[in-house]
Amino acid sequence: ARPISLQQILSAMIHGVEPGAEEVADHHVPGPRLLEVLHKDVRYCRKPVVPFNEFYSDALSNALDFAHDYMAFRAQDGLDFSFLSYPFILAPSVKVQGLMVDNSLRMRQERRQMLRIMHHMMEMGQNLHDSPFLRLRVRRDHLVMDSLALLEAQCADNPHNLKKQLYIEFEGEQGIDEGGVQKEFFQLMVEQLFNPDFGMFVWDDDTRLFWFNPTSFEQESQFTLIGMLLGLAIYNNCILNIHFPSVVYRKLMGVEGTFADLKESHAGIAHNLQQLLDHEGDDVEDAYACSFSMSYTDIFGQVLTHDLKENGGQLPVTNDNREEYVNLYSDFMLNKMVHDQFEAFRKGFDLVTDDSPLTDLFLPDELELLVCGSKHLDIKELESGTHYDGGYSKTTPVVQYFWETVYAFSEEQKRQLLAFCTGSDRVPVGGLEQLRFIIAKNGGDSDRLPTAHTCFNVLLLPEYNSKERLADRLIKAITHAKGFGLM
């Protein structure tokens, strides 16, 4: 019989296609035990022989009765089958949908519980100064300090407060948080906390990635705050502009970093270690003259030395033990050296996501995509998924001017446009077609700039009478937009 793909098997199972039935019968369809093994072990594989996306089934993802499947997944009684229990065959966009539903239900549960408590307290004639929301009122010029104090207070009172829906208010501003204000909040927090001058993270110009600063003077509570932000962003469906190596997401899932991860996070060091491993002569000890110790500098430029094993400074690296040296070096760089900082970071992340199906549904690479979004910006996808309102359609002249102008934008301008309209310059899981972008009419021709409701991904576009006027007004809007006020 001819080979048959997993896609064909699932399509036949879903649609009951007769022509492929005899081919399917000649092959052993993977049973639950094999699927469980694949799901359990696949996250540890960094370069699988068969890429992960080859297992995604578009037929299944499109035909899935999501409401029924999610309820069976959450029941966890083993009585009903759920495809979400075998997430490696589902497209990331479907798993994101499952996570969003789960998060929404948890937020609703927290609100209901708080309202019951409030009602009970009122019946007893007492006042309750709590809120059914995680409400943070912060000052722009004291953003990190205010956020840390408020989140620490919420955790001290009840860690479950972090499971409430986030509501951000900037002191002195009138913006109502329907999602857009919190997007700006996350953006500003990331910019400040990851500023190299802050000293919490080290920027690598070669890899263009951040790594934890092992000699940072910042308290562990600051790293816990960043972990909370990461969890809150996922929980509230916000994309963060964070540049971490992939090993951070594997470590969040309990997988320690290895030499394979060092090649991405510390490419220069990994290159030198690879040269040591590839050295063909039997004179490694003489050629490299290194021992089982390593040196690094703190933020003051002082050289610190660490033995990779007991009396490592007295133990030379040879042809026989060089692989052990590379493994110990990598383990120290990625795990032991930043242990305190990372564990504080993980603690903050777990405070928000500890009872979420996040780690059950997503592989580490998918978790990274969920947090950061994709860098691939396809304007054709954005245009094909766009809806029009207020009398506009895709044939309206000003709409055609708009798309002609956007296609001619530079990559930076396209990202500025996306950030202006949605609050983030990153593409969500599933692509820009999943965004539900809306272009709405906002009056006739005028000198006014376009405006946006970032909470709902709506661009309010006046009906400019020329392409030149539209381009001029649009570029000014996306270049200088910042802050929130009532329009």
Short mmCIF file of C-alpha atoms in Angstrom, two decimals:
data_model
loop_
_atom_site.label_atom_id
_atom_site.label_comp_id
_atom_site.label_asym_id
_atom_site.label_seq_id
_atom_site.Cartn_x
_atom_site.Cartn_y
_atom_site.Cartn_z
CA ALA A 1 0.00 0.00 0.00
CA ARG A 2 1.09 3.58 -0.60
CA PRO A 3 2.37 5.58 2.39
CA ILE A 4 -0.30 7.63 4.09
CA SER A 5 0.23 10.80 6.10
CA LEU A 6 -1.12 11.69 9.51
CA GLN A 7 -3.09 14.46 7.83
CA GLN A 8 -4.86 11.86 5.63
CA ILE A 9 -5.59 9.61 8.60
CA LEU A 10 -7.15 12.44 10.60
CA SER A 11 -9.10 13.71 7.60
CA ALA A 12 -10.54 10.24 7.06
CA MET A 13 -11.39 9.90 10.76
CA ILE A 14 -13.11 13.30 10.80
CA HIS A 15 -14.92 13.27 7.49
CA GLY A 16 -15.49 9.52 7.06
CA VAL A 17 -13.91 9.57 3.59
CA GLU A 18 -14.45 6.16 1.97
CA PRO A 19 -11.79 6.34 -0.82
CA GLY A 20 -8.94 6.33 1.71
CA ALA A 21 -10.47 3.76 4.04
CA GLU A 22 -8.61 0.80 2.59
CA GLU A 23 -5.32 2.70 2.80
CA VAL A 24 -5.96 3.68 6.39
CA ALA A 25 -6.81 0.09 7.27
CA ASP A 26 -3.40 -1.06 6.08
CA HIS A 27 -1.65 1.18 8.58
CA HIS A 28 -1.59 1.08 12.32
CA VAL A 29 -3.29 4.26 13.52
CA PRO A 30 -1.39 5.66 16.56
CA GLY A 31 -3.19 4.76 19.75
CA PRO A 32 -3.47 6.82 22.92
CA ARG A 33 -0.31 5.28 24.38
CA LEU A 34 1.85 6.42 21.43
CA LEU A 35 0.23 9.86 21.36
CA GLU A 36 0.88 10.24 25.08
CA VAL A 37 4.53 9.33 24.62
CA LEU A 38 4.91 11.79 21.75
CA HIS A 39 3.25 14.55 23.74
CA LYS A 40 5.36 13.87 26.81
CA ASP A 41 8.75 13.71 25.15
CA VAL A 42 8.46 16.04 22.19
CA ARG A 43 9.20 19.18 24.19
CA TYR A 44 12.69 17.91 24.95
CA CYS A 45 13.58 17.61 21.26
CA ARG A 46 15.18 20.78 19.90
CA LYS A 47 15.65 19.64 16.30
CA PRO A 48 13.16 16.85 15.57
CA VAL A 49 13.65 14.72 12.47
CA VAL A 50 10.05 15.49 11.60
CA PRO A 51 9.22 19.17 12.29
CA PHE A 52 6.50 19.77 14.85
CA ASN A 53 4.24 21.53 12.36
CA GLU A 54 4.08 18.37 10.23
CA PHE A 55 1.86 16.90 12.95
CA TYR A 56 -0.60 19.81 12.89
CA SER A 57 -3.85 18.79 11.23
CA ASP A 58 -5.66 21.58 9.41
CA ALA A 59 -8.61 19.26 8.80
CA LEU A 60 -8.95 18.56 12.52
CA SER A 61 -8.37 22.17 13.55
CA ASN A 62 -11.08 23.39 11.17
CA ALA A 63 -13.62 20.67 11.97
CA LEU A 64 -13.16 20.54 15.74
CA ASP A 65 -16.28 21.08 17.86
CA PHE A 66 -14.33 23.32 20.17
CA ALA A 67 -16.95 23.90 22.87
CA HIS A 68 -17.56 20.16 23.33
CA ASP A 69 -13.87 19.29 23.14
CA TYR A 70 -12.90 21.93 25.69
CA MET A 71 -15.55 20.74 28.18
CA ALA A 72 -14.30 17.16 27.82
CA PHE A 73 -10.73 18.38 28.30
CA ARG A 74 -11.56 20.28 31.50
CA ALA A 75 -13.65 17.42 32.93
CA GLN A 76 -10.50 15.28 33.27
CA ASP A 77 -12.59 12.28 34.23
CA GLY A 78 -11.43 10.12 31.35
CA LEU A 79 -15.01 9.45 30.23
CA ASP A 80 -14.98 11.70 27.16
CA PHE A 81 -12.27 11.93 24.53
CA SER A 82 -10.70 15.35 23.91
CA PHE A 83 -8.29 16.32 21.15
CA LEU A 84 -6.93 19.02 23.47
CA SER A 85 -5.46 16.16 25.50
CA TYR A 86 -3.23 15.48 22.46
CA PRO A 87 -2.29 19.05 21.56
CA PHE A 88 0.65 18.20 19.29
CA ILE A 89 -1.81 17.52 16.44
CA LEU A 90 -3.58 20.89 16.86
CA ALA A 91 -2.49 24.12 15.22
CA PRO A 92 -1.22 26.73 17.72
CA SER A 93 -4.13 29.04 16.89
CA VAL A 94 -6.59 26.37 18.12
CA LYS A 95 -4.63 25.87 21.34
CA VAL A 96 -4.58 29.63 21.87
CA GLN A 97 -8.36 29.58 21.53
CA GLY A 98 -8.52 26.91 24.22
CA LEU A 99 -6.24 28.87 26.52
CA MET A 100 -8.26 32.07 26.04
CA VAL A 101 -11.49 30.27 26.90
CA ASP A 102 -9.87 28.76 29.97
CA ASN A 103 -8.51 32.14 31.08
CA SER A 104 -11.90 33.81 30.56
CA LEU A 105 -13.65 31.17 32.64
CA ARG A 106 -11.12 31.59 35.45
CA MET A 107 -11.58 35.37 35.40
CA ARG A 108 -15.35 34.93 35.50
CA GLN A 109 -15.03 32.51 38.40
CA GLU A 110 -12.91 35.04 40.34
CA ARG A 111 -15.47 37.80 39.68
CA ARG A 112 -18.38 35.65 40.80
CA GLN A 113 -16.59 34.61 43.96
CA MET A 114 -15.71 38.22 44.78
CA LEU A 115 -19.28 39.38 44.14
CA ARG A 116 -20.61 36.67 46.47
CA ILE A 117 -18.20 37.83 49.18
CA MET A 118 -19.19 41.45 48.63
CA HIS A 119 -22.88 40.57 48.85
CA HIS A 120 -22.31 38.60 52.06
CA MET A 121 -20.35 41.48 53.61
CA MET A 122 -23.08 43.98 52.69
CA GLU A 123 -25.72 41.77 54.33
CA MET A 124 -23.63 41.89 57.51
CA GLY A 125 -23.40 45.67 57.29
CA GLN A 126 -19.69 45.66 56.53
CA ASN A 127 -17.81 47.28 53.68
CA LEU A 128 -15.37 45.39 51.47
CA HIS A 129 -12.74 47.49 49.77
CA ASP A 130 -11.71 44.80 47.34
CA SER A 131 -12.47 44.68 43.62
CA PRO A 132 -13.57 41.90 41.25
CA PHE A 133 -10.72 43.12 38.99
CA LEU A 134 -6.95 43.28 39.39
CA ARG A 135 -6.94 47.07 39.32
CA LEU A 136 -3.58 48.84 39.10
CA ARG A 137 -3.48 52.65 39.26
CA VAL A 138 0.06 53.70 38.32
CA ARG A 139 2.06 56.84 37.59
CA ARG A 140 3.97 56.95 34.33
CA ASP A 141 7.05 58.44 35.96
CA HIS A 142 7.07 55.82 38.75
CA LEU A 143 5.77 52.89 36.73
CA VAL A 144 8.02 50.08 37.99
CA MET A 145 7.91 51.17 41.64
CA ASP A 146 4.12 51.56 41.65
CA SER A 147 3.53 48.25 39.84
CA LEU A 148 5.84 46.32 42.13
CA ALA A 149 4.23 47.75 45.27
CA LEU A 150 0.68 47.08 44.03
CA LEU A 151 1.37 43.54 42.82
CA GLU A 152 3.23 42.64 46.02
CA ALA A 153 0.26 43.94 48.04
CA GLN A 154 -2.15 41.86 45.95
CA CYS A 155 -0.05 38.72 46.43
CA ALA A 156 0.28 39.30 50.15
CA ASP A 157 -3.48 39.73 50.48
CA ASN A 158 -4.41 36.79 48.25
CA PRO A 159 -2.34 35.34 45.38
CA HIS A 160 -5.58 34.47 43.59
CA ASN A 161 -6.07 38.19 42.98
CA LEU A 162 -3.63 37.75 40.09
CA LYS A 163 -6.24 35.51 38.41
CA LYS A 164 -8.65 38.43 38.11
CA GLN A 165 -8.99 40.39 34.89
CA LEU A 166 -6.33 43.09 34.71
CA TYR A 167 -7.48 46.72 34.67
CA ILE A 168 -4.87 49.48 34.25
CA GLU A 169 -5.31 53.17 34.97
CA PHE A 170 -2.62 55.77 34.37
CA GLU A 171 -2.90 58.49 36.99
CA GLY A 172 -4.06 61.78 35.49
CA GLU A 173 -5.28 60.20 32.22
CA GLN A 174 -8.83 59.56 31.11
CA GLY A 175 -8.34 56.41 29.08
CA ILE A 176 -10.76 53.60 29.92
CA ASP A 177 -9.05 50.23 29.84
CA GLU A 178 -10.84 47.98 27.39
CA GLY A 179 -7.53 46.33 26.53
CA GLY A 180 -5.56 49.11 24.87
CA VAL A 181 -4.33 50.77 28.06
CA GLN A 182 -2.96 47.51 29.42
CA LYS A 183 -1.14 46.92 26.12
CA GLU A 184 0.69 50.22 26.60
CA PHE A 185 1.31 49.38 30.26
CA PHE A 186 3.05 46.13 29.31
CA GLN A 187 5.02 47.86 26.58
CA LEU A 188 6.32 50.57 28.94
CA MET A 189 7.13 48.08 31.70
CA VAL A 190 9.16 45.93 29.31
CA GLU A 191 11.03 48.97 27.99
CA GLN A 192 12.02 50.03 31.51
CA LEU A 193 12.78 46.66 33.09
CA PHE A 194 14.87 45.51 30.12
CA ASN A 195 16.77 48.75 29.80
CA PRO A 196 20.47 47.78 30.16
CA ASP A 197 20.91 50.75 32.52
CA PHE A 198 18.50 49.00 34.90
CA GLY A 199 21.06 46.21 35.26
CA MET A 200 18.68 43.25 35.43
CA PHE A 201 19.48 41.83 32.01
CA VAL A 202 22.49 41.76 29.71
CA TRP A 203 22.06 42.57 26.02
CA ASP A 204 24.08 40.63 23.45
CA ASP A 205 24.70 42.67 20.28
CA ASP A 206 25.50 39.54 18.26
CA THR A 207 22.45 37.47 19.13
CA ARG A 208 20.22 40.53 19.82
CA LEU A 209 18.87 38.72 22.86
CA PHE A 210 18.66 39.46 26.60
CA TRP A 211 19.97 37.18 29.34
CA PHE A 212 19.69 37.35 33.12
CA ASN A 213 22.44 39.40 34.78
CA PRO A 214 23.98 37.08 37.42
CA THR A 215 25.59 40.03 39.22
CA SER A 216 22.56 42.34 39.22
CA PHE A 217 22.04 44.46 42.34
CA GLU A 218 18.27 44.40 41.89
CA GLN A 219 16.31 42.47 44.47
CA GLU A 220 14.77 39.13 43.55
CA SER A 221 11.34 40.76 43.85
CA GLN A 222 12.12 42.70 40.66
CA PHE A 223 12.70 39.45 38.77
CA THR A 224 9.51 38.07 40.31
CA LEU A 225 7.70 41.12 38.95
CA ILE A 226 8.92 40.37 35.42
CA GLY A 227 7.74 36.78 35.78
CA MET A 228 4.35 38.10 36.90
CA LEU A 229 4.23 40.41 33.89
CA LEU A 230 4.92 37.49 31.55
CA GLY A 231 2.14 35.45 33.17
CA LEU A 232 -0.30 38.38 33.28
CA ALA A 233 0.34 39.14 29.61
CA ILE A 234 -0.54 35.56 28.64
CA TYR A 235 -3.52 35.53 31.01
CA ASN A 236 -4.87 38.79 29.58
CA ASN A 237 -4.01 37.98 25.96
CA CYS A 238 -1.31 40.63 25.41
CA ILE A 239 1.82 40.20 23.30
CA LEU A 240 5.13 41.35 24.78
CA ASN A 241 8.13 42.70 22.91
CA ILE A 242 10.58 40.55 24.86
CA HIS A 243 13.82 39.23 23.34
CA PHE A 244 14.67 36.10 25.30
CA PRO A 245 16.45 33.04 23.88
CA SER A 246 14.26 29.96 23.51
CA VAL A 247 15.93 28.25 26.47
CA VAL A 248 14.04 30.60 28.84
CA TYR A 249 10.73 29.07 27.76
CA ARG A 250 12.10 25.54 28.05
CA LYS A 251 13.32 26.33 31.56
CA LEU A 252 9.85 27.66 32.45
CA MET A 253 8.57 24.21 31.48
CA GLY A 254 11.12 22.49 33.71
CA VAL A 255 13.74 21.63 31.08
CA GLU A 256 17.30 22.62 32.02
CA GLY A 257 19.50 24.43 29.53
CA THR A 258 22.24 22.50 27.71
CA PHE A 259 25.05 23.17 25.24
CA ALA A 260 22.51 23.04 22.38
CA ASP A 261 20.75 26.05 23.95
CA LEU A 262 24.02 27.90 24.51
CA LYS A 263 24.46 28.11 20.74
CA GLU A 264 21.52 30.51 20.61
CA SER A 265 21.81 32.36 23.91
CA HIS A 266 25.61 32.84 23.95
CA ALA A 267 26.68 32.21 20.38
CA GLY A 268 30.27 33.44 20.79
CA ILE A 269 30.99 31.22 23.78
CA ALA A 270 29.28 28.25 22.13
CA HIS A 271 31.40 28.72 19.00
CA ASN A 272 34.61 28.53 21.03
CA LEU A 273 33.40 25.45 22.91
CA GLN A 274 32.45 23.79 19.62
CA GLN A 275 35.96 24.41 18.32
CA LEU A 276 37.28 22.65 21.43
CA LEU A 277 35.04 19.65 20.75
CA ASP A 278 35.99 19.57 17.05
CA HIS A 279 39.75 19.77 17.63
CA GLU A 280 41.19 16.77 15.78
CA GLY A 281 44.59 16.48 17.40
CA ASP A 282 45.35 14.61 20.59
CA ASP A 283 46.87 17.74 22.13
CA VAL A 284 43.80 19.51 23.56
CA GLU A 285 45.53 20.08 26.89
CA ASP A 286 48.49 21.86 25.27
CA ALA A 287 46.53 23.61 22.53
CA TYR A 288 43.88 25.15 24.78
CA ALA A 289 45.60 25.24 28.19
CA CYS A 290 42.34 25.54 30.11
CA SER A 291 41.06 23.95 33.30
CA PHE A 292 37.67 23.08 34.80
CA SER A 293 37.15 26.66 35.92
CA MET A 294 35.71 29.72 34.22
CA SER A 295 35.99 33.46 34.69
CA TYR A 296 33.46 36.23 34.15
CA THR A 297 33.15 39.90 35.06
CA ASP A 298 30.60 41.63 37.27
CA ILE A 299 28.98 44.99 36.53
CA PHE A 300 32.05 46.77 37.94
CA GLY A 301 34.42 44.93 35.62
CA GLN A 302 35.86 42.80 38.43
CA VAL A 303 36.90 39.31 37.30
CA LEU A 304 35.21 36.45 39.18
CA THR A 305 36.33 32.82 38.96
CA HIS A 306 34.24 29.69 39.47
CA ASP A 307 35.33 26.04 39.57
CA LEU A 308 33.06 23.85 37.44
CA LYS A 309 33.85 20.89 39.71
CA GLU A 310 35.78 20.38 42.92
CA ASN A 311 39.36 21.67 42.55
CA GLY A 312 38.50 22.43 38.93
CA GLY A 313 41.22 25.04 38.69
CA GLN A 314 43.80 22.29 39.10
CA LEU A 315 42.17 19.90 36.61
CA PRO A 316 43.22 20.40 32.95
CA VAL A 317 40.84 19.90 30.04
CA THR A 318 42.00 17.01 27.85
CA ASN A 319 40.80 15.06 24.85
CA ASP A 320 39.15 12.57 27.18
CA ASN A 321 37.22 15.01 29.40
CA ARG A 322 36.50 17.92 27.04
CA GLU A 323 32.89 16.86 26.50
CA GLU A 324 32.32 16.86 30.27
CA TYR A 325 33.91 20.31 30.43
CA VAL A 326 31.57 21.68 27.74
CA ASN A 327 28.51 20.23 29.47
CA LEU A 328 29.51 21.61 32.88
CA TYR A 329 30.33 25.01 31.35
CA SER A 330 26.93 25.15 29.63
CA ASP A 331 25.12 24.01 32.78
CA PHE A 332 26.78 26.73 34.82
CA MET A 333 26.08 29.47 32.27
CA LEU A 334 22.42 28.61 31.70
CA ASN A 335 21.34 27.12 35.03
CA LYS A 336 23.56 27.52 38.08
CA MET A 337 24.98 31.00 37.36
CA VAL A 338 21.51 32.61 37.12
CA HIS A 339 19.70 30.23 39.48
CA ASP A 340 18.48 32.85 41.97
CA GLN A 341 17.38 35.33 39.32
CA PHE A 342 15.60 32.72 37.22
CA GLU A 343 13.87 31.03 40.15
CA ALA A 344 12.48 34.42 41.25
CA PHE A 345 11.34 34.99 37.67
CA ARG A 346 9.72 31.55 37.51
CA LYS A 347 8.02 32.16 40.86
CA GLY A 348 6.29 35.25 39.47
CA PHE A 349 5.27 33.39 36.32
CA ASP A 350 3.86 30.46 38.28
CA LEU A 351 1.87 32.75 40.59
CA VAL A 352 -0.30 33.57 37.58
CA THR A 353 -0.19 30.35 35.54
CA ASP A 354 0.12 27.59 38.16
CA ASP A 355 -3.36 26.15 37.54
CA SER A 356 -3.50 26.98 33.83
CA PRO A 357 -3.33 24.28 31.10
CA LEU A 358 -0.55 26.36 29.52
CA THR A 359 2.27 23.82 29.90
CA ASP A 360 -0.05 20.97 28.91
CA LEU A 361 -1.10 22.58 25.64
CA PHE A 362 2.03 24.28 24.36
CA LEU A 363 5.53 23.24 23.41
CA PRO A 364 8.33 25.60 24.45
CA ASP A 365 8.62 27.11 20.96
CA GLU A 366 4.86 27.64 20.89
CA LEU A 367 4.98 29.26 24.32
CA GLU A 368 7.56 31.70 22.96
CA LEU A 369 5.26 32.50 20.03
CA LEU A 370 2.36 32.97 22.45
CA VAL A 371 4.32 35.45 24.57
CA CYS A 372 6.12 37.40 21.85
CA GLY A 373 4.05 36.90 18.74
CA SER A 374 5.61 36.49 15.34
CA LYS A 375 7.99 38.91 13.64
CA HIS A 376 6.63 37.93 10.21
CA LEU A 377 4.31 40.72 9.10
CA ASP A 378 2.24 39.86 6.01
CA ILE A 379 0.14 42.84 4.85
CA LYS A 380 -1.79 40.59 2.46
CA GLU A 381 -3.01 38.60 5.48
CA LEU A 382 -4.00 41.80 7.24
CA GLU A 383 -5.92 43.05 4.21
CA SER A 384 -7.73 39.75 3.59
CA GLY A 385 -8.93 39.62 7.21
CA THR A 386 -9.99 43.29 7.44
CA HIS A 387 -13.60 44.32 8.05
CA TYR A 388 -15.07 47.71 7.13
CA ASP A 389 -17.59 49.87 8.97
CA GLY A 390 -19.41 53.18 8.72
CA GLY A 391 -20.07 52.94 5.00
CA TYR A 392 -16.59 51.88 3.91
CA SER A 393 -15.87 48.82 1.80
CA LYS A 394 -12.79 47.45 0.09
CA THR A 395 -13.75 49.38 -3.07
CA THR A 396 -14.09 52.78 -1.35
CA PRO A 397 -11.42 55.10 -2.84
CA VAL A 398 -9.93 56.12 0.52
CA VAL A 399 -9.64 52.44 1.50
CA GLN A 400 -7.80 51.73 -1.73
CA TYR A 401 -5.54 54.73 -1.05
CA PHE A 402 -4.89 53.28 2.39
CA TRP A 403 -3.78 49.85 1.20
CA GLU A 404 -1.66 51.26 -1.64
CA THR A 405 0.10 53.47 0.91
CA VAL A 406 0.61 50.65 3.42
CA TYR A 407 2.04 48.26 0.82
CA ALA A 408 4.60 50.96 -0.02
CA PHE A 409 5.59 51.41 3.64
CA SER A 410 8.97 50.33 4.93
CA GLU A 411 9.05 47.41 7.38
CA GLU A 412 9.46 49.86 10.26
CA GLN A 413 6.43 51.89 9.15
CA LYS A 414 4.34 48.73 8.82
CA ARG A 415 5.22 47.83 12.42
CA GLN A 416 4.38 51.37 13.54
CA LEU A 417 0.99 51.05 11.85
CA LEU A 418 0.30 47.71 13.53
CA ALA A 419 1.30 49.15 16.93
CA PHE A 420 -0.84 52.26 16.32
CA CYS A 421 -3.94 50.19 15.52
CA THR A 422 -3.52 47.26 17.93
CA GLY A 423 -1.11 48.39 20.66
CA SER A 424 1.58 45.90 19.59
CA ASP A 425 3.89 45.58 16.59
CA ARG A 426 3.94 41.79 16.87
CA VAL A 427 1.73 39.37 14.94
CA PRO A 428 -0.51 37.13 17.10
CA VAL A 429 -0.49 33.34 16.86
CA GLY A 430 -2.35 32.30 13.72
CA GLY A 431 -1.29 35.32 11.69
CA LEU A 432 -2.80 38.72 10.96
CA GLU A 433 -5.95 37.12 9.55
CA GLN A 434 -6.84 36.21 13.15
CA LEU A 435 -6.61 39.86 14.23
CA ARG A 436 -10.05 41.05 13.10
CA PHE A 437 -8.81 44.46 12.01
CA ILE A 438 -11.52 47.06 11.31
CA ILE A 439 -11.31 50.24 9.25
CA ALA A 440 -14.20 52.58 10.15
CA LYS A 441 -15.25 55.88 8.61
CA ASN A 442 -14.56 58.90 10.80
CA GLY A 443 -16.09 61.84 8.94
CA GLY A 444 -15.35 63.40 5.58
CA ASP A 445 -12.19 64.92 4.18
CA SER A 446 -10.31 67.03 6.73
CA ASP A 447 -6.89 67.81 8.18
CA ARG A 448 -7.53 65.58 11.18
CA LEU A 449 -5.20 62.66 11.80
CA PRO A 450 -6.47 59.08 11.83
CA THR A 451 -7.11 57.72 15.31
CA ALA A 452 -7.48 54.20 16.68
CA HIS A 453 -9.25 52.13 19.31
CA THR A 454 -6.40 49.77 20.16
CA CYS A 455 -8.72 47.88 22.51
CA PHE A 456 -10.73 46.66 19.52
CA ASN A 457 -8.16 46.92 16.68
CA VAL A 458 -10.18 49.67 14.99
CA LEU A 459 -8.66 52.35 12.75
CA LEU A 460 -10.86 55.48 12.53
CA LEU A 461 -10.08 56.90 9.11
CA PRO A 462 -11.46 60.20 7.73
CA GLU A 463 -12.49 60.03 4.08
CA TYR A 464 -9.50 61.87 2.65
CA ASN A 465 -9.96 63.02 -0.95
CA SER A 466 -6.46 62.12 -2.16
CA LYS A 467 -3.82 59.47 -1.65
CA GLU A 468 -1.21 62.14 -0.86
CA ARG A 469 -3.28 63.63 1.96
CA LEU A 470 -3.99 60.18 3.41
CA ALA A 471 -0.31 59.21 3.33
CA ASP A 472 0.75 62.46 5.00
CA ARG A 473 -1.88 62.22 7.76
CA LEU A 474 -1.34 58.50 8.36
CA ILE A 475 2.45 58.72 8.63
CA LYS A 476 2.20 61.59 11.11
CA ALA A 477 -0.34 59.62 13.20
CA ILE A 478 1.65 56.40 13.43
CA THR A 479 4.94 58.23 14.07
CA HIS A 480 3.87 60.49 16.94
CA ALA A 481 1.09 58.57 18.69
CA LYS A 482 1.53 57.92 22.42
CA GLY A 483 -0.71 58.05 25.49
CA PHE A 484 -4.44 57.71 26.07
CA GLY A 485 -7.28 60.19 26.26
CA LEU A 486 -10.96 60.32 25.49
CA MET A 487 -11.65 60.97 21.82
#
